[in-house]
mmCIF file with all atom_site columns, C-alpha atoms in Angstrom:
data_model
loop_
_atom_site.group_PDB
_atom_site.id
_atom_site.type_symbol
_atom_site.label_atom_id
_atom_site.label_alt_id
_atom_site.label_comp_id
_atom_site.label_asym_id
_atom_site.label_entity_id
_atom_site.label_seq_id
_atom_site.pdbx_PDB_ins_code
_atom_site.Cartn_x
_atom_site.Cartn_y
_atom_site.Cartn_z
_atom_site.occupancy
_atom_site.B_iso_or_equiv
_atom_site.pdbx_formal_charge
_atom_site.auth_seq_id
_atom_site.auth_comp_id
_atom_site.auth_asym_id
_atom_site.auth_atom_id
_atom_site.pdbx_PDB_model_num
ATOM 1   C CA . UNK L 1 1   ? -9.238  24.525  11.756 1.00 73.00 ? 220 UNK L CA 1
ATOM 2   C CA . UNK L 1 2   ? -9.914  22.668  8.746  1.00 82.00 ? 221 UNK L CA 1
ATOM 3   C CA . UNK L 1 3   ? -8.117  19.286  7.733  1.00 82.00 ? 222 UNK L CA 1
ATOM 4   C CA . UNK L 1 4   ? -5.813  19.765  5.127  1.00 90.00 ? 223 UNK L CA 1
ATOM 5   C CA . UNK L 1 5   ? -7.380  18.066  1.365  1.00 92.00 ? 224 UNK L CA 1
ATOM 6   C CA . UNK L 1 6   ? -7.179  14.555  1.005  1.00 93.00 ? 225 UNK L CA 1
ATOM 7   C CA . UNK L 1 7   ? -4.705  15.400  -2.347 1.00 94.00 ? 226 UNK L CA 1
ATOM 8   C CA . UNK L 1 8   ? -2.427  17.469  -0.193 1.00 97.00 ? 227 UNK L CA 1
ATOM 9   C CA . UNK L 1 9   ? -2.337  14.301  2.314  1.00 97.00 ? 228 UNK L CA 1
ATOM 10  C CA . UNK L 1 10  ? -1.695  11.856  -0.372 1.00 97.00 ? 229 UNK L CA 1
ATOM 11  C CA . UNK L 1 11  ? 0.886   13.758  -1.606 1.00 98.00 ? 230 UNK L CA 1
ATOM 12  C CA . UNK L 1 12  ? 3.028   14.205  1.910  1.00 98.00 ? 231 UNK L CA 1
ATOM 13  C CA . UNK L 1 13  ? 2.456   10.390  2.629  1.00 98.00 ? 232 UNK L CA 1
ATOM 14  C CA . UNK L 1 14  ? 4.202   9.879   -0.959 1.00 98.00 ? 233 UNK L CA 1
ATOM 15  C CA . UNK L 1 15  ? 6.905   12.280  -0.383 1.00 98.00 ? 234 UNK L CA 1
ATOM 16  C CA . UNK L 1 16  ? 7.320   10.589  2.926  1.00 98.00 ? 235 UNK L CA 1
ATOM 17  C CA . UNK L 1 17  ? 7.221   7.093   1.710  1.00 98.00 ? 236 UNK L CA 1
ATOM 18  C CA . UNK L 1 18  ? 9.684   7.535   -0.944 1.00 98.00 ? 237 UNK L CA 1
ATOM 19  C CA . UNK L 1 19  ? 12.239  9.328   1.601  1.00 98.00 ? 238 UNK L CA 1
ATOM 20  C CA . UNK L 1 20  ? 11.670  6.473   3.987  1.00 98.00 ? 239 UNK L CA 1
ATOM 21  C CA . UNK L 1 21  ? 12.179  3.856   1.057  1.00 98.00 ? 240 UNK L CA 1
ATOM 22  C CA . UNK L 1 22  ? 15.927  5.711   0.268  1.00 98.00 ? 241 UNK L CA 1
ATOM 23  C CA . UNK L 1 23  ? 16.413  5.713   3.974  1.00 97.00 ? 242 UNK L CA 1
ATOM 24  C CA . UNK L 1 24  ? 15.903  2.267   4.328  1.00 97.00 ? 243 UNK L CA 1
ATOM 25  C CA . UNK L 1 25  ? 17.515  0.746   1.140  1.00 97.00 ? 244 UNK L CA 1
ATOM 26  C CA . UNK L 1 26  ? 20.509  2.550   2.522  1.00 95.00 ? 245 UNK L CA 1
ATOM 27  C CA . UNK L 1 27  ? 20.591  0.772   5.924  1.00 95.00 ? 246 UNK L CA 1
ATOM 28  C CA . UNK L 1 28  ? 20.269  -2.256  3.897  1.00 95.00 ? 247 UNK L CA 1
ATOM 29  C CA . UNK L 1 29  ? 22.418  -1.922  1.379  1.00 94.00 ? 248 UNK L CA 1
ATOM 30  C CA . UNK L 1 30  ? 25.520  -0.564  3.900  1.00 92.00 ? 249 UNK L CA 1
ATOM 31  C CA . UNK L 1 31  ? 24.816  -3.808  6.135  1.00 90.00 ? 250 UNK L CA 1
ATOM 32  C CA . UNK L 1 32  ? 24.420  -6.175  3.098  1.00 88.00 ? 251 UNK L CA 1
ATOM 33  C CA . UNK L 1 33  ? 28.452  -7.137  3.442  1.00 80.00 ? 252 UNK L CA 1
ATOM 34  C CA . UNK L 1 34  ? 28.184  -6.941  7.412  1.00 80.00 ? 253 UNK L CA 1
ATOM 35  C CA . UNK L 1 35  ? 29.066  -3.390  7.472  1.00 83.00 ? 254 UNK L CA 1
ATOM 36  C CA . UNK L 1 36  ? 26.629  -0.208  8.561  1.00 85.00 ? 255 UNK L CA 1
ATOM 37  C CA . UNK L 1 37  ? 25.762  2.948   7.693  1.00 88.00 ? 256 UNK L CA 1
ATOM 38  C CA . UNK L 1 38  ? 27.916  5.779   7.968  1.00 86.00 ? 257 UNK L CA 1
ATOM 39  C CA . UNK L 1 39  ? 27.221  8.038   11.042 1.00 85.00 ? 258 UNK L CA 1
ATOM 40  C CA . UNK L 1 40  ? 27.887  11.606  9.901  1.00 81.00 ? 259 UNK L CA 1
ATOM 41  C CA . UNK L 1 41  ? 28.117  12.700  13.067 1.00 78.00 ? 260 UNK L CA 1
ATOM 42  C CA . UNK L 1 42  ? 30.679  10.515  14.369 1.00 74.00 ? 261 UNK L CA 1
ATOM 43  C CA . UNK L 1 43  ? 30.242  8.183   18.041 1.00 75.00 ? 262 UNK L CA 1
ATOM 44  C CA . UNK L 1 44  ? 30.094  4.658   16.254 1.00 79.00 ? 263 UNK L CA 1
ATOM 45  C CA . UNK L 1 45  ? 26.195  4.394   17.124 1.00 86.00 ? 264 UNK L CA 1
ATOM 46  C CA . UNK L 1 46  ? 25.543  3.469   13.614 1.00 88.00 ? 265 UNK L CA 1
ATOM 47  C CA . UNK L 1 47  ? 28.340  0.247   13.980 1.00 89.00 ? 266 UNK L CA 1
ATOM 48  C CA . UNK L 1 48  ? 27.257  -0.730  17.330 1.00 89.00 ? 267 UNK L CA 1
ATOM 49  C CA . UNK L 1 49  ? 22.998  -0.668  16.338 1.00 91.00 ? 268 UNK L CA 1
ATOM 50  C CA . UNK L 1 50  ? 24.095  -2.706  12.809 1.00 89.00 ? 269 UNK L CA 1
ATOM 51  C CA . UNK L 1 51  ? 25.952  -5.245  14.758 1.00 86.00 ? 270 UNK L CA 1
ATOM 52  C CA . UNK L 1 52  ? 23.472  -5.825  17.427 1.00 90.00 ? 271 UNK L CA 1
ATOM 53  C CA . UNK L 1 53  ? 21.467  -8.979  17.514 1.00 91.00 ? 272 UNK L CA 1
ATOM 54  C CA . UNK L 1 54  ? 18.330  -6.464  16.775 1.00 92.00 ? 273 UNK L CA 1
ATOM 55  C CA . UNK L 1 55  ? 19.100  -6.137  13.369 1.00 89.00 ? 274 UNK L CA 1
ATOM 56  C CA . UNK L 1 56  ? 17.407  -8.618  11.858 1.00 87.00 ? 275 UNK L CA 1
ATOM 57  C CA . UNK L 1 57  ? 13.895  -10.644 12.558 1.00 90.00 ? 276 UNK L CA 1
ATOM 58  C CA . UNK L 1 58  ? 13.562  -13.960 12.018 1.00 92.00 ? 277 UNK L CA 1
ATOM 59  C CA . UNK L 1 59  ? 16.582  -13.716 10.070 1.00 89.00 ? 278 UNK L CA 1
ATOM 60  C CA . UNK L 1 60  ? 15.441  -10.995 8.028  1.00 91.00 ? 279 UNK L CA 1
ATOM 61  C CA . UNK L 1 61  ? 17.755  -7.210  8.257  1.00 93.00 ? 280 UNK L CA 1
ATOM 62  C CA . UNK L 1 62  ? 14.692  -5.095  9.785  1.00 94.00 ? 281 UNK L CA 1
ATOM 63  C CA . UNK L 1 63  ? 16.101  -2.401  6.951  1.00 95.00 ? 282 UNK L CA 1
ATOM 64  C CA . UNK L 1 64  ? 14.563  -4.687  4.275  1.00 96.00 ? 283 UNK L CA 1
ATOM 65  C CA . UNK L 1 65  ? 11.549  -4.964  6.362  1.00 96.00 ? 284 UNK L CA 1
ATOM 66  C CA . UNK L 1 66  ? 11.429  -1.107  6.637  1.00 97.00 ? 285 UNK L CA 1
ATOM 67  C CA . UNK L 1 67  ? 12.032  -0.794  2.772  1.00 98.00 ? 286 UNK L CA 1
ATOM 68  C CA . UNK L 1 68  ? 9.159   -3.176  2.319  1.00 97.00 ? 287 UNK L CA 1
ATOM 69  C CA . UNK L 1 69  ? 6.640   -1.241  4.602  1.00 98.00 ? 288 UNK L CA 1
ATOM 70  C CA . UNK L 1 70  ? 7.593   2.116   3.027  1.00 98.00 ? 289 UNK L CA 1
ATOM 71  C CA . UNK L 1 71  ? 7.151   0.478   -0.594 1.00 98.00 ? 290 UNK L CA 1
ATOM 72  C CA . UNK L 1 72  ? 3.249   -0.064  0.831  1.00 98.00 ? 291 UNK L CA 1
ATOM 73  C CA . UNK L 1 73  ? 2.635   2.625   2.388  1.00 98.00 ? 292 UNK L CA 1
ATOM 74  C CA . UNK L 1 74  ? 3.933   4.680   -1.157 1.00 98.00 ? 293 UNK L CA 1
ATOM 75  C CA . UNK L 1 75  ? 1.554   2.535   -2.715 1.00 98.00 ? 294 UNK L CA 1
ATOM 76  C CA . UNK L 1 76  ? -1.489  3.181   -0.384 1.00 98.00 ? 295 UNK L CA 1
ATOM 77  C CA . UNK L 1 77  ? -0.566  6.777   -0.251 1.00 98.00 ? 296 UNK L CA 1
ATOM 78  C CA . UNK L 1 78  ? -1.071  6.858   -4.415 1.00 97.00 ? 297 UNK L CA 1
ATOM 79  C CA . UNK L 1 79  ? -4.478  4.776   -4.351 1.00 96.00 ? 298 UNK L CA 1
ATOM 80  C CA . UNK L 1 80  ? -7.214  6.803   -3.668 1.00 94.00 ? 299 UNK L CA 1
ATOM 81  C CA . UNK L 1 81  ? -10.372 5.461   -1.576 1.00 94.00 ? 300 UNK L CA 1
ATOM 82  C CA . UNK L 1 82  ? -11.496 3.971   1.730  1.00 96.00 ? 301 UNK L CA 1
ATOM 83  C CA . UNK L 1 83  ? -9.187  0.698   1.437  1.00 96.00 ? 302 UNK L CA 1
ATOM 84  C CA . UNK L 1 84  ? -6.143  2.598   0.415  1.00 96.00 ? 303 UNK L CA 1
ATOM 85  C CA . UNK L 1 85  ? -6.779  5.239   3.217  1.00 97.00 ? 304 UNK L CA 1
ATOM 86  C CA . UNK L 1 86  ? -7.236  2.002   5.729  1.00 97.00 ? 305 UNK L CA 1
ATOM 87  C CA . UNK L 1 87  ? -4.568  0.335   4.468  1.00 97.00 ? 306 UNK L CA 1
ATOM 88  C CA . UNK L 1 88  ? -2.177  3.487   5.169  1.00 98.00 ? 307 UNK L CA 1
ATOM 89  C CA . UNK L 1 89  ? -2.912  3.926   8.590  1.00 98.00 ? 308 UNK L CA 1
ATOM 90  C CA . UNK L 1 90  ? -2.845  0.412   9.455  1.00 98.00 ? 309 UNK L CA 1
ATOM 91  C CA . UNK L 1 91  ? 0.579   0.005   7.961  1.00 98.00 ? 310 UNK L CA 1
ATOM 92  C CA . UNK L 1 92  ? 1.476   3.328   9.430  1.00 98.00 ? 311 UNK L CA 1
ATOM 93  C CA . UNK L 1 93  ? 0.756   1.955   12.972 1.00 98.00 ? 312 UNK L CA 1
ATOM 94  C CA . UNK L 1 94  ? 2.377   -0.945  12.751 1.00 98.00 ? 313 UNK L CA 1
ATOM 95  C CA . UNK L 1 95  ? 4.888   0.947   10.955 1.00 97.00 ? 314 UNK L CA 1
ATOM 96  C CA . UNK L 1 96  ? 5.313   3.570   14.048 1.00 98.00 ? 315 UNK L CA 1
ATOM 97  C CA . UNK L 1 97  ? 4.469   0.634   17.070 1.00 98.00 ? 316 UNK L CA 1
ATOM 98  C CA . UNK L 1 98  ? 7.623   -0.964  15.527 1.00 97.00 ? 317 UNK L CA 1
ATOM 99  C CA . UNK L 1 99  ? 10.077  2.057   15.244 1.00 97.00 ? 318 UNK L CA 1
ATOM 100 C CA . UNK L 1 100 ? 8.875   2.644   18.747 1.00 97.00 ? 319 UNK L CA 1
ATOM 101 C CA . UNK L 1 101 ? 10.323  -0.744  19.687 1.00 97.00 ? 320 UNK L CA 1
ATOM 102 C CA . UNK L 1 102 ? 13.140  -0.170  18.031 1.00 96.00 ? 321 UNK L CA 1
ATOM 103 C CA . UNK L 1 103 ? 13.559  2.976   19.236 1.00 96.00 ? 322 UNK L CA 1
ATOM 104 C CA . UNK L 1 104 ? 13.534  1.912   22.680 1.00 97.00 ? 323 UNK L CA 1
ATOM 105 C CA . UNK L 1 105 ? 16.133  -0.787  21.955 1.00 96.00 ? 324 UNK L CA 1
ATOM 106 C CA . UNK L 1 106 ? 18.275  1.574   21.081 1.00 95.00 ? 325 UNK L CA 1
ATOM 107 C CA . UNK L 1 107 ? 18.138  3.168   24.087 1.00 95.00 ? 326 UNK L CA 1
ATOM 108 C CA . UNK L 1 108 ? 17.976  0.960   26.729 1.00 96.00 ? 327 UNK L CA 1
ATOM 109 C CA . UNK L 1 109 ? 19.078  -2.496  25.040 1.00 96.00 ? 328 UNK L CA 1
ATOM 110 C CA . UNK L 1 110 ? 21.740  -1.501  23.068 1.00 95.00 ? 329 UNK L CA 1
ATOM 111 C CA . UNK L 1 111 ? 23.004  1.278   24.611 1.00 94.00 ? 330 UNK L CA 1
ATOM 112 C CA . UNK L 1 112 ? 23.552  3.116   21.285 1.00 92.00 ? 331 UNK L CA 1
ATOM 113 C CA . UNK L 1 113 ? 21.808  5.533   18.492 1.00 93.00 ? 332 UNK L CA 1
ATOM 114 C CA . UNK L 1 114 ? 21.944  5.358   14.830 1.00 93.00 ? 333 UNK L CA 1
ATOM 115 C CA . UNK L 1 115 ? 21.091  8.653   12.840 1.00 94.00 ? 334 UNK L CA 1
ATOM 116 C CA . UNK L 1 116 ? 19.837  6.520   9.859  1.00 94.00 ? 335 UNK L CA 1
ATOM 117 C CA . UNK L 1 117 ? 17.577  4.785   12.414 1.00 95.00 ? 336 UNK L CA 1
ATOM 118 C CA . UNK L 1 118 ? 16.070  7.835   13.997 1.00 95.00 ? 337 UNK L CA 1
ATOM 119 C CA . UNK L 1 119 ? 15.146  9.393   10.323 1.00 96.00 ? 338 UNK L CA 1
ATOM 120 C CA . UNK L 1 120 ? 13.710  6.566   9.595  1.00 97.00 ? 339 UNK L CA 1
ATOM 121 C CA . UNK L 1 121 ? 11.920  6.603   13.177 1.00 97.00 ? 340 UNK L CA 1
ATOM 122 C CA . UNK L 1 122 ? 10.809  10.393  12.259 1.00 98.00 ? 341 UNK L CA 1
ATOM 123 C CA . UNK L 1 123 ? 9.324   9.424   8.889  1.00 98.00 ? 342 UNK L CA 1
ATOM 124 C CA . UNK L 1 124 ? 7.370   6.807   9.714  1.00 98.00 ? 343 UNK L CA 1
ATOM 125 C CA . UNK L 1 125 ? 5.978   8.867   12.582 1.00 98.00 ? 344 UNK L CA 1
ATOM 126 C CA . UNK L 1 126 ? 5.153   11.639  10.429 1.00 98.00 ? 345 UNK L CA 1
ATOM 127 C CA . UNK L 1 127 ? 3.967   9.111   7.748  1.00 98.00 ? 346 UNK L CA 1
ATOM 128 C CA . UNK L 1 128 ? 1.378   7.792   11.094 1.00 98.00 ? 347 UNK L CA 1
ATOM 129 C CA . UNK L 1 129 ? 0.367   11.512  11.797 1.00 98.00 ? 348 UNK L CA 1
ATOM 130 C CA . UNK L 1 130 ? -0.508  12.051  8.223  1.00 98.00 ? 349 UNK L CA 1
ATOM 131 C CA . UNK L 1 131 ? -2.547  8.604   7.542  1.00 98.00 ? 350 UNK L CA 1
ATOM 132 C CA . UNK L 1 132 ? -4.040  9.172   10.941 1.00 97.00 ? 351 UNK L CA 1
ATOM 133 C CA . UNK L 1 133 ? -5.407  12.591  9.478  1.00 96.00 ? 352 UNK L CA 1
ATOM 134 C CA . UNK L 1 134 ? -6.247  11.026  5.853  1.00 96.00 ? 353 UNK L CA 1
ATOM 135 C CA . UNK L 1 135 ? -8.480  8.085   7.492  1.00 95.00 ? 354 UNK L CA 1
ATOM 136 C CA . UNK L 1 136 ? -10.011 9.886   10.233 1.00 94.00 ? 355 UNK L CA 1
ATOM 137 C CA . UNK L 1 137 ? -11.381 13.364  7.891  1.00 93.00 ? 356 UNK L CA 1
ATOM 138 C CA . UNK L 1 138 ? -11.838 11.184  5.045  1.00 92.00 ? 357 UNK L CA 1
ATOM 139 C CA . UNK L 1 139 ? -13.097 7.338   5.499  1.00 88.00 ? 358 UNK L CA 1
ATOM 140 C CA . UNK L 1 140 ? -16.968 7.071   4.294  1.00 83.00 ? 359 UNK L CA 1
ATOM 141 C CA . UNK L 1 141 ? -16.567 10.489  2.487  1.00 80.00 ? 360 UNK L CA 1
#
């Protein structure tokens, strides 16, 4: 089976990135006044994850962190070369190590899940998946 072109890559990691950037700006912007995202499907997960002490690092909401790492990876997904295809998948790991943490927390810490966190969770792993691809078919070609 053949790796899918390096365009058609580039172009899901830029699909992906800008979902994950509107994902994230809305976590942040719903906890900007102390509130949280709306759970569509009900439960209160969304409330309880918002309010948590895990919400921010180093005093920072982790949604503006997330809207940050999205706006790079969108920016190494439109570059084209051997940095910009580096630069993807290490942002993409640390990226997907982090929502992996978080993840967890959710889980076992907290005791409660957030919809708009596990979207985000399932972007950034498909955004990993897809820059894992892109470096390892394409770096030195």
């Amino acid at each position: 089976m053949r790796a899918p072109a390096e365009g058609k890559l580039r172009m899901a990691a830029t699909f992906l990135a800008t979902l994950g950037i509107a994902v994230a700006a809305y976590i942040a912007i719903a906890e900007a006044d102390g509130g949280a995202p709306a759970c569509l499907t009900g439960g209160g997960g969304c409330e309880t994850v918002a309010a948590s002490s895990h919400s921010e690092l180093a005093g920072i909401n982790v949604a503006l962190l997330g809207v940050f790492g999205y706006v790079l990876l969108l920016g190494a997904a439109l570059l084209r070369g051997d940095v910009a295809r580096m630069a993807g998948f290490g942002l993409a790991l640390i990226g997907f190590g982090y929502s992996v943490y978080l993840t967890y927390l959710e889980l076992f810490v907290i005791d409660a899940i957030c919809q708009w966190c596990v979207a985000s969770a399932v972007l950034m792993t498909a955004l990993f998946a897809v820059n894992v691809t892109r470096m390892l078919t394409y770096v030195g070609t």
